[in-house]
Short mmCIF file of C-alpha atoms in Angstrom, two decimals:
data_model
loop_
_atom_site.label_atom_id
_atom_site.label_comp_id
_atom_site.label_asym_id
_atom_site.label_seq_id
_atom_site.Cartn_x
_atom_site.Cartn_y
_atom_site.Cartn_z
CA UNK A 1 -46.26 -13.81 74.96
CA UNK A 2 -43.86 -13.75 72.17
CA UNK A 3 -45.42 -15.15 69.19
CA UNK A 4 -48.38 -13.32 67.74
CA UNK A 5 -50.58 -14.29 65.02
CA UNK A 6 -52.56 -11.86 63.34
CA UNK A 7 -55.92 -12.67 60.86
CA UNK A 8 -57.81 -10.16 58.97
CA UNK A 9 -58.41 -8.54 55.46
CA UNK A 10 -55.79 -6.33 55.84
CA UNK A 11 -53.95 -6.49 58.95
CA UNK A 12 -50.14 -4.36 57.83
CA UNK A 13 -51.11 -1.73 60.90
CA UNK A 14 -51.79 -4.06 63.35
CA UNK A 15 -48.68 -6.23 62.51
CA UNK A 16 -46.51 -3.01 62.35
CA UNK A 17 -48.16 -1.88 65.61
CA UNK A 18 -46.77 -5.26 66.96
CA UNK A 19 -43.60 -5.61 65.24
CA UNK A 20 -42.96 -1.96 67.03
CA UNK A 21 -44.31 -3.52 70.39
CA UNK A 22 -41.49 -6.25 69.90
CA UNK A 23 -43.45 -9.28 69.18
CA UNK A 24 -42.70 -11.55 66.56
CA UNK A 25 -45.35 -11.50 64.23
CA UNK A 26 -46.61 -13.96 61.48
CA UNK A 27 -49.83 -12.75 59.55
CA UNK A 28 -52.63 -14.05 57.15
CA UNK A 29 -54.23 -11.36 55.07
CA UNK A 30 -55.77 -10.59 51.83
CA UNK A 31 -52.86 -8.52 50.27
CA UNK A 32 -49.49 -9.31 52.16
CA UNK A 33 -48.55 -5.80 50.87
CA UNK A 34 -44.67 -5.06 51.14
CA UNK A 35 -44.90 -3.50 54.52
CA UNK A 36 -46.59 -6.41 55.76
CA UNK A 37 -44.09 -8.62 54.52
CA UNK A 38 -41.33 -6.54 56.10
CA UNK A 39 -42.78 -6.17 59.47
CA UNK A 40 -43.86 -9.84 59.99
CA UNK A 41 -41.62 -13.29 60.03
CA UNK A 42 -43.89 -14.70 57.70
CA UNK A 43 -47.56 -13.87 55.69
CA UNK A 44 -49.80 -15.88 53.43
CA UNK A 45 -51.83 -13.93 50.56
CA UNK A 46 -55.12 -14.85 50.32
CA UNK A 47 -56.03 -13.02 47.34
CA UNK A 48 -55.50 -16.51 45.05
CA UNK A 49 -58.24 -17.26 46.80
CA UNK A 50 -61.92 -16.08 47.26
CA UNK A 51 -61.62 -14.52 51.09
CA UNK A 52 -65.46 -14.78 51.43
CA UNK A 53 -64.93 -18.78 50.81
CA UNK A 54 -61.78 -18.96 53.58
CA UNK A 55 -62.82 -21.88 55.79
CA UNK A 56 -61.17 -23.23 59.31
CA UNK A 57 -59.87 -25.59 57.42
CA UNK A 58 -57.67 -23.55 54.94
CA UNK A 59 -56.83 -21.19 58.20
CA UNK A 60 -55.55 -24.18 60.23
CA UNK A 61 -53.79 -25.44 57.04
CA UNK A 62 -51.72 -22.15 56.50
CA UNK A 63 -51.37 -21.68 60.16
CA UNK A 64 -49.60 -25.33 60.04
CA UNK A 65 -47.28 -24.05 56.86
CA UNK A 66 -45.87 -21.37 59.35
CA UNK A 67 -44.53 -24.14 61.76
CA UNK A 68 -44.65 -22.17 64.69
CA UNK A 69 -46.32 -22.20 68.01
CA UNK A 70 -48.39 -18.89 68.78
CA UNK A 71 -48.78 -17.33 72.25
CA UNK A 72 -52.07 -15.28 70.88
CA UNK A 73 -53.68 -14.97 68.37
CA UNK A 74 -55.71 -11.50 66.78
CA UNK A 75 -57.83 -11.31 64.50
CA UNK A 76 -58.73 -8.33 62.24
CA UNK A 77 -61.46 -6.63 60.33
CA UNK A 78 -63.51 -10.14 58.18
CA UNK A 79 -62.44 -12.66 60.60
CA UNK A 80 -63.89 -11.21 63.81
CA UNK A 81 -66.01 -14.35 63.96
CA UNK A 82 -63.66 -16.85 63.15
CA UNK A 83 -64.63 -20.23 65.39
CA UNK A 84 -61.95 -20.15 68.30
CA UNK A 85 -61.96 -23.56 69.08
CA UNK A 86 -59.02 -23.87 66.01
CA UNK A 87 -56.55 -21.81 68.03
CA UNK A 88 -54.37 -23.68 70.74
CA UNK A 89 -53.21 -20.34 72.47
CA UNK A 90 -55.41 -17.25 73.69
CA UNK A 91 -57.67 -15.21 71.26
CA UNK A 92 -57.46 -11.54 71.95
CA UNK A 93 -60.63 -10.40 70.67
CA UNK A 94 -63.99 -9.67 71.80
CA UNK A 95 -66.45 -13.32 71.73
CA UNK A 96 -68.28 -14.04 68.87
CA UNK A 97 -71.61 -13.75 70.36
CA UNK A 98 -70.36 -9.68 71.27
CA UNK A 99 -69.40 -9.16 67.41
CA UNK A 100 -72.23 -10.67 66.56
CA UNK A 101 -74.34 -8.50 68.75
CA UNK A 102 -72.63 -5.40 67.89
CA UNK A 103 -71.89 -6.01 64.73
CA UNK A 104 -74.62 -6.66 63.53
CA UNK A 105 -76.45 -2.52 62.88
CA UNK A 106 -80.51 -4.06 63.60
CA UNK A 107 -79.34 -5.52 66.46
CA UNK A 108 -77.19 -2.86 67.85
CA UNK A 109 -80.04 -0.18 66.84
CA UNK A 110 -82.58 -2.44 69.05
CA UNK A 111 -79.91 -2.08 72.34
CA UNK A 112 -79.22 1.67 71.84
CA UNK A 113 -83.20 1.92 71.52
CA UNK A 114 -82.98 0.53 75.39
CA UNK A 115 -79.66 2.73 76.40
CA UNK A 116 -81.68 5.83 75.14
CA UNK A 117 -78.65 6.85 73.03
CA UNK A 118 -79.29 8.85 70.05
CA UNK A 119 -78.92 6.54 66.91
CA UNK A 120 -80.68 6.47 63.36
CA UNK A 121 -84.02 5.42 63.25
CA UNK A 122 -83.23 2.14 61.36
CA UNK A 123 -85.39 -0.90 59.69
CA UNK A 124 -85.11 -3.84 57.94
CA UNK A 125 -84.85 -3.07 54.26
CA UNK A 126 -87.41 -5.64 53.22
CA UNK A 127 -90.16 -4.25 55.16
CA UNK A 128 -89.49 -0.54 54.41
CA UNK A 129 -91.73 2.38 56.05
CA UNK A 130 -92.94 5.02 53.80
CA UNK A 131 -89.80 6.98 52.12
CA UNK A 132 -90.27 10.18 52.87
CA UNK A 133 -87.19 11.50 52.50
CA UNK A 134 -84.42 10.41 51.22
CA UNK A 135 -82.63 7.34 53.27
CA UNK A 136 -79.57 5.17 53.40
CA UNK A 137 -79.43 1.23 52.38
CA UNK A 138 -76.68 -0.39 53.60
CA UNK A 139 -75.52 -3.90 54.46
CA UNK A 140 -76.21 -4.55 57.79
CA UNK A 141 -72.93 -5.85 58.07
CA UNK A 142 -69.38 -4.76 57.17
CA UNK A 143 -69.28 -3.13 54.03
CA UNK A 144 -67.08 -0.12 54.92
CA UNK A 145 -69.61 2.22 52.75
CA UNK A 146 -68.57 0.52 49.85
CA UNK A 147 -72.17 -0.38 49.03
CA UNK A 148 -74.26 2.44 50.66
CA UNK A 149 -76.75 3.79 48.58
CA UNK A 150 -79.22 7.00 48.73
CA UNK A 151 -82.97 5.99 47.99
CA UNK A 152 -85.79 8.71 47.75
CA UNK A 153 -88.76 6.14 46.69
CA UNK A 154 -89.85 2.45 46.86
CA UNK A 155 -89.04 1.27 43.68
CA UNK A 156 -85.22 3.28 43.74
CA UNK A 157 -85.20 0.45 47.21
CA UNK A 158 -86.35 -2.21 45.21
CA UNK A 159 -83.66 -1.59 42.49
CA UNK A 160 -80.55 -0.47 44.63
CA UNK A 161 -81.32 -3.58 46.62
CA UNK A 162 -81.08 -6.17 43.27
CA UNK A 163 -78.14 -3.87 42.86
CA UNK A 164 -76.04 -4.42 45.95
CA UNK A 165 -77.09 -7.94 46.11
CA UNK A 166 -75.69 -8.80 42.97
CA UNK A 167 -72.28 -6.47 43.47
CA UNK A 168 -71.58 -7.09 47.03
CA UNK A 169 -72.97 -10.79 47.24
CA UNK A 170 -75.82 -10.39 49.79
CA UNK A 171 -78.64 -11.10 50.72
CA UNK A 172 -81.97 -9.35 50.86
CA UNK A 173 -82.37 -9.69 54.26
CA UNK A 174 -78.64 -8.83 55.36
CA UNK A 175 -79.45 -5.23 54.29
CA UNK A 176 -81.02 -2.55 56.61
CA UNK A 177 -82.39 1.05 55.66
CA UNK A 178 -81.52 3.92 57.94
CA UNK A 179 -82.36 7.77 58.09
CA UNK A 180 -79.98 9.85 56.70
CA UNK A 181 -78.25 11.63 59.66
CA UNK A 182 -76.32 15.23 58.66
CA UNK A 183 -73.45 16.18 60.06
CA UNK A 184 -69.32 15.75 60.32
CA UNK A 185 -68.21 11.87 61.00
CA UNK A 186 -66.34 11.17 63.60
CA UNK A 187 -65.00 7.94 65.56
CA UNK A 188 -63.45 7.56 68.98
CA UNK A 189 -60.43 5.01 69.91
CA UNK A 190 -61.11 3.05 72.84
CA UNK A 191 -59.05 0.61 75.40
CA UNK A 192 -61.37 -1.52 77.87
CA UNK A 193 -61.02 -4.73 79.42
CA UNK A 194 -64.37 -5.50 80.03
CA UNK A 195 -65.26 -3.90 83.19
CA UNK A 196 -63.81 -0.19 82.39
CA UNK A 197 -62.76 1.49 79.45
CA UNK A 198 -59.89 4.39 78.45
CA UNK A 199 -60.61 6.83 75.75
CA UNK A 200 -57.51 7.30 73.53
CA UNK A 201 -58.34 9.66 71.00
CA UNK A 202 -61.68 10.98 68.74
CA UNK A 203 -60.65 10.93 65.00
CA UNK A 204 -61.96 12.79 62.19
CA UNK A 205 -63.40 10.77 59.59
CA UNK A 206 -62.54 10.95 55.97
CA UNK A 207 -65.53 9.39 54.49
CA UNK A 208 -66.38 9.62 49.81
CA UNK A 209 -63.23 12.42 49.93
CA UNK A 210 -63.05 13.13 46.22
CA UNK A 211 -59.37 13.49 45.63
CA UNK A 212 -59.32 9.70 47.30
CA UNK A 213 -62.22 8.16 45.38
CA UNK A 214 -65.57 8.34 43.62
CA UNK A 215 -67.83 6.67 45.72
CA UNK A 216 -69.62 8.76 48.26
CA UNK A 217 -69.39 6.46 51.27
CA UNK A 218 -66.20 4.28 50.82
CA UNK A 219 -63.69 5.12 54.26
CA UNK A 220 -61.29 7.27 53.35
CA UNK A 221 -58.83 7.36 55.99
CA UNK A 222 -58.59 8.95 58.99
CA UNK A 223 -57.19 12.55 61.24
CA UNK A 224 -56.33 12.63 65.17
CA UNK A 225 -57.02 14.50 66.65
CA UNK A 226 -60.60 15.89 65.78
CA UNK A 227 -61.59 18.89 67.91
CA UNK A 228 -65.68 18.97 68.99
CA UNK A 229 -67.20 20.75 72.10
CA UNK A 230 -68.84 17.07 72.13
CA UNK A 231 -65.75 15.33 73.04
CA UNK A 232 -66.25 14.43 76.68
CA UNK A 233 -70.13 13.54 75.73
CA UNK A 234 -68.57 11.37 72.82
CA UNK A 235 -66.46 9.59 75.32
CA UNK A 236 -69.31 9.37 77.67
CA UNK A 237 -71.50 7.52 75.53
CA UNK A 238 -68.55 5.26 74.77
CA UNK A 239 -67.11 4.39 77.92
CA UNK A 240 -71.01 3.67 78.49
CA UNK A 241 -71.19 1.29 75.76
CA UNK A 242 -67.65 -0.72 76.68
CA UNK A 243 -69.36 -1.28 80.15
CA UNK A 244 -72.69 -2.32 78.64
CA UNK A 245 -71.04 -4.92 76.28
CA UNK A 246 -67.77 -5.84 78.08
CA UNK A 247 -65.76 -5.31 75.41
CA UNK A 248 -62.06 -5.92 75.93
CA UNK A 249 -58.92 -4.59 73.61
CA UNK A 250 -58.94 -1.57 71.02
CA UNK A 251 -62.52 -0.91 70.52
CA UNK A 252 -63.53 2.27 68.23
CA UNK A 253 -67.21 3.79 67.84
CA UNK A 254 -68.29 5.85 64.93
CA UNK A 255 -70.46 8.87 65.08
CA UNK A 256 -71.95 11.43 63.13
CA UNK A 257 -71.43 14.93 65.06
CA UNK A 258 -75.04 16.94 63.88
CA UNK A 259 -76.16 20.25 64.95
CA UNK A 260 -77.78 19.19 68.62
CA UNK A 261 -74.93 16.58 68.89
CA UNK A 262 -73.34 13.03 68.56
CA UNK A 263 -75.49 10.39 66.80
CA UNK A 264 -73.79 6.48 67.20
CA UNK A 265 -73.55 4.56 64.16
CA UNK A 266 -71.96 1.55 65.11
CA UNK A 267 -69.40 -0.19 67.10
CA UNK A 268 -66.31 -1.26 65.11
CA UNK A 269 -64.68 -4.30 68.24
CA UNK A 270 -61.56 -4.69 67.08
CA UNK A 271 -58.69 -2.74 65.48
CA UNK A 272 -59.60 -0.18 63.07
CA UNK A 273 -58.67 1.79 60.46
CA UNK A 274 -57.63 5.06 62.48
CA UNK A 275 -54.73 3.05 64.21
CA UNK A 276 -52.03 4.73 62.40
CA UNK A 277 -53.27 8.69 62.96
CA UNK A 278 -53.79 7.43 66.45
CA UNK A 279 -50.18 6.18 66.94
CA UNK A 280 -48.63 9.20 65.17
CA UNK A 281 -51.05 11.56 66.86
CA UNK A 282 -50.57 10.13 70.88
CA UNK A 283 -47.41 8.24 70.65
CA UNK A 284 -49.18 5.12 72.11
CA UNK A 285 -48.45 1.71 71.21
CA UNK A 286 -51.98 0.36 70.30
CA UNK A 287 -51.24 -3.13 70.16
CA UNK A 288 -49.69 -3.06 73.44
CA UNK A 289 -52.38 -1.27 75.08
CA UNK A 290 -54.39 -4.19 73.20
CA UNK A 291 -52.55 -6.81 75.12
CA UNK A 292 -52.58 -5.34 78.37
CA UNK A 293 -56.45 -4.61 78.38
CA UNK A 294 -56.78 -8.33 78.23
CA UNK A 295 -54.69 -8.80 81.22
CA UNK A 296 -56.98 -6.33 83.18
CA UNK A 297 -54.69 -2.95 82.88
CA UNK A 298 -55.72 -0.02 81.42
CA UNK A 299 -53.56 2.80 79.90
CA UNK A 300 -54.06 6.59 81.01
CA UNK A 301 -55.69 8.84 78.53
CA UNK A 302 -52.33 9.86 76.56
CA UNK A 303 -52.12 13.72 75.66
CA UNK A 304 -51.59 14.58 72.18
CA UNK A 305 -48.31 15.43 71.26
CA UNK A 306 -48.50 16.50 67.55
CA UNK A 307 -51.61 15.81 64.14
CA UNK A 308 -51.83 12.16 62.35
CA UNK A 309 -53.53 11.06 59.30
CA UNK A 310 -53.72 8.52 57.17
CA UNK A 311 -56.19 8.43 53.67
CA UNK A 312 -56.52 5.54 51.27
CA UNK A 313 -56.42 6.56 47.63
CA UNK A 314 -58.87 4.29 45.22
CA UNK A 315 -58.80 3.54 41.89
CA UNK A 316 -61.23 5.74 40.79
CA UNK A 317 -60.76 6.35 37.08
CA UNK A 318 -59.47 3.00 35.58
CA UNK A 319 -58.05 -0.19 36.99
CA UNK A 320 -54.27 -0.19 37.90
CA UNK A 321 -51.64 -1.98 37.81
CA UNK A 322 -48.41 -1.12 39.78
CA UNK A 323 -45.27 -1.18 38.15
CA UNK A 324 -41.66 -1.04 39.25
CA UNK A 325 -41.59 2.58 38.51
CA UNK A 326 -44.37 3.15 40.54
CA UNK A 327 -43.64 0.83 43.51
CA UNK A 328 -40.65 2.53 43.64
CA UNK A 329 -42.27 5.60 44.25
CA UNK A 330 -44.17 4.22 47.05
CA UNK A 331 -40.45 2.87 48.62
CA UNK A 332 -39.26 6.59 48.72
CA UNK A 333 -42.19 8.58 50.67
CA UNK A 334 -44.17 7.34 53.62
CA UNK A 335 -46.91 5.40 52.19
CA UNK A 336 -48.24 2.59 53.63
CA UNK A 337 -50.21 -0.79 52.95
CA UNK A 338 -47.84 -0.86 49.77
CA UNK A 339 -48.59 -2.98 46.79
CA UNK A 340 -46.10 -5.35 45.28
CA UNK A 341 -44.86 -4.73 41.08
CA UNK A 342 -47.84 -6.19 39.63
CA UNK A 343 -50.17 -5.79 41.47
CA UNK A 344 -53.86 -5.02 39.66
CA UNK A 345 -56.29 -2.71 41.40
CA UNK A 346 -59.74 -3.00 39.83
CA UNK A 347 -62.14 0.25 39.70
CA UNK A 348 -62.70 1.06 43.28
CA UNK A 349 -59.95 -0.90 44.71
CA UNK A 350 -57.87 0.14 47.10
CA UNK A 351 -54.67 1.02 45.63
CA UNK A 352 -51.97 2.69 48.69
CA UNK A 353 -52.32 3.93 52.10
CA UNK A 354 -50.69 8.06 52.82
CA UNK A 355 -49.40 8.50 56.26
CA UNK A 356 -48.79 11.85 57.67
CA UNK A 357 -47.84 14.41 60.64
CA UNK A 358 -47.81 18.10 61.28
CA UNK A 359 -48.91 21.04 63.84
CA UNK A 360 -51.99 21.21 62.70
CA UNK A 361 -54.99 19.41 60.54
CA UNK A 362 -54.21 21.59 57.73
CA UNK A 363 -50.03 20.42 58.07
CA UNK A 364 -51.45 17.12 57.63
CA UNK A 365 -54.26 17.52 55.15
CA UNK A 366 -51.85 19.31 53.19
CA UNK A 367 -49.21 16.73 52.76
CA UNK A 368 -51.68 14.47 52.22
CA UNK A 369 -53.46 15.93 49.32
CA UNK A 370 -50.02 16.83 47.70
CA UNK A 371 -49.14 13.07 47.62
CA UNK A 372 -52.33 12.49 45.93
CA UNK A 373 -51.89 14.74 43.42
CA UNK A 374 -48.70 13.50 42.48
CA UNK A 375 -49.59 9.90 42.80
CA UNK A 376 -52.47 11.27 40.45
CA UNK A 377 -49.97 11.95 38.06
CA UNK A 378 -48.06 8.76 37.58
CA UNK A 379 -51.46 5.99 38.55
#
């Protein structure tokens, strides 16, 4: 395998993950930021276009434009559910019908109800119970906490729901209402190949972090390790969940560590965010380790050899556009998912990805927050 094709929103980590693993790697993604473009033979930009309206068609067009046969074929966060019959070579990704099980947070709530694994109660947001206290509406797909919202009473439901509906482009019934669970947020990186799973590392969570954005939800990035007494119970419930759903490839699981433990929020089955901390925090080549686990071999639990993190700053003040000054800037430290001069990030866009590594978390969290606040400066 030789030729890899790689399909998602924004895919720069896994094509530098297999750039790095020695494939050569072509790439169709939202942004075709600079370090995409430098780590892949060739990408195609969808942001001309609307990525919600992306069809087979218009994927098997550009995939024609690259001229090249592909030994596999992965695809990333927005086209997990891409129809595989359009590929010619082997799809390394979990089935559609398993993203669309676990995917999918009112079905996945309904087989964790069966496992007997501690998850937020969880309804349809359309046919609310009494509110209580306060609760979470959400899309019940995807979203990355973009479009979470707080609700305390019916008719705050009824108008958060017109709300997201109209911002996000769903729906009624493709958003769910949860309980609001308290507590630290956590994921863990898994490698399984349907039968058996490896856990790689549990990552901290950087979820609404201020200095990154203003919205109280949006992902923020990620640190590996994160220390909990509830790791090996963490991994248990996750090596239980590979098994149940025989996933296969880099799986990850997000949790919210509370007071009497870990609470599952969802299953993310495919790459995900926390790939780069994971790589600079183990030394593991994720994408290989992807391959592999759909050849039936597992890697051993890697030790961790030093701290990795990587946070997303958003355009939280004013829209942005990047000019030469500034992408020059981005050239000189290590950033990542860079944009190209001219590029326009709209409030609450992502505008540039900070890697970093240290001792400790607060090496890395350091560095991390100083880049910000010189980024700050100059955005």
């Amino acid at each position: 395998m030789k030729n890899i094709l790689v399909i998602g929103y924004s895919s720069r980590n896994i094509a530098c993950s297999a750039n790095t693993a020695g494939y050569n790697v072509y790439a169709i993604d939202a942004f075709c930021d600079r370090d995409l473009e430098n780590n892949t033979c060739k990408c195609h930009a969808l942001m001309e276009e609307d990525i919600h309206e992306v069809d087979r068609e218009e994927i098997v067009r550009i995939m024609d434009s690259f001229k090249t046969d592909f030994d596999g074929v992965v695809l990333g966060s927005g086209f997990e559910k891409l129809e595989r019959d359009i590929f010619e070579c082997p799809v390394l990704n979990n089935s559609v019908r398993q993203m669309e099980i676990v995917s999918d947070k009112k079905r996945f709530a309904k087989e964790l109800q069966k496992l007997a694994i501690p998850h937020p109660e969880t309804h349809v947001a359309t046919n609310p119970p009494q509110i209580n206290t306060p609760m979470i509406l959400k899309p019940a797909i995807g979203g990355g906490g973009i479009f979470n919202k707080i609700v305390t009473s019916t008719d705050e439901l009824e108008y958060q729901i017109d709300n997201i509906c109209k911002t996000g482009n769903f729906n009624p019934d493709e958003l769910i209402l949860q309980e609001v669970v308290h507590g630290n947020a956590a994921s863990v990186s898994m490698i399984s190949n349907g039968n058996q799973a490896t856990a790689i590392a549990v990552n901290e969570q950087l979820i609404g972090i201020p200095w990154l954005t203003n919205m109280p939800f949006a992902y923020c990035g990620n640190i590996t390790p994160m220390q909990t007494p509830y790791e090996k119970e963490m991994i248990g419930i996750c090596e239980k969940l590979c098994k149940h759903f025989k996933l296969k490839g880099s799986n990850g699981m997000d949790f919210i560590i509370t007071e009497k433990g870990p609470v599952i929020l969802e299953i993310n089955a495919r790459f995900q965010g926390s790939l780069d901390s994971v790589e600079i925090a183990t030394g593991i080549n994720l994408f290989q380790a992807h391959v592999d686990a759909f050849n039936g071999k597992l890697p051993e639990k890697p030790k961790y050899q030093r701290w990795g993190g990587r946070t997303i700053i958003y355009a939280s003040e004013k829209p942005i556009t990047i000019s030469k000054q500034i992408s020059e800037v981005f050239g000189k430290g290590r950033f990542a998912d860079i944009p190209k001069s001219g590029y326009e990030a709209y409030l609450d866009d992502p505008v540039v990805s900070i890697l970093a590594e240290g001792n400790s978390r607060n090496d890395v969290m350091g560095h991390m927050k100083e880049q910000a606040k010189m980024l700050h400066k100059i955005l």
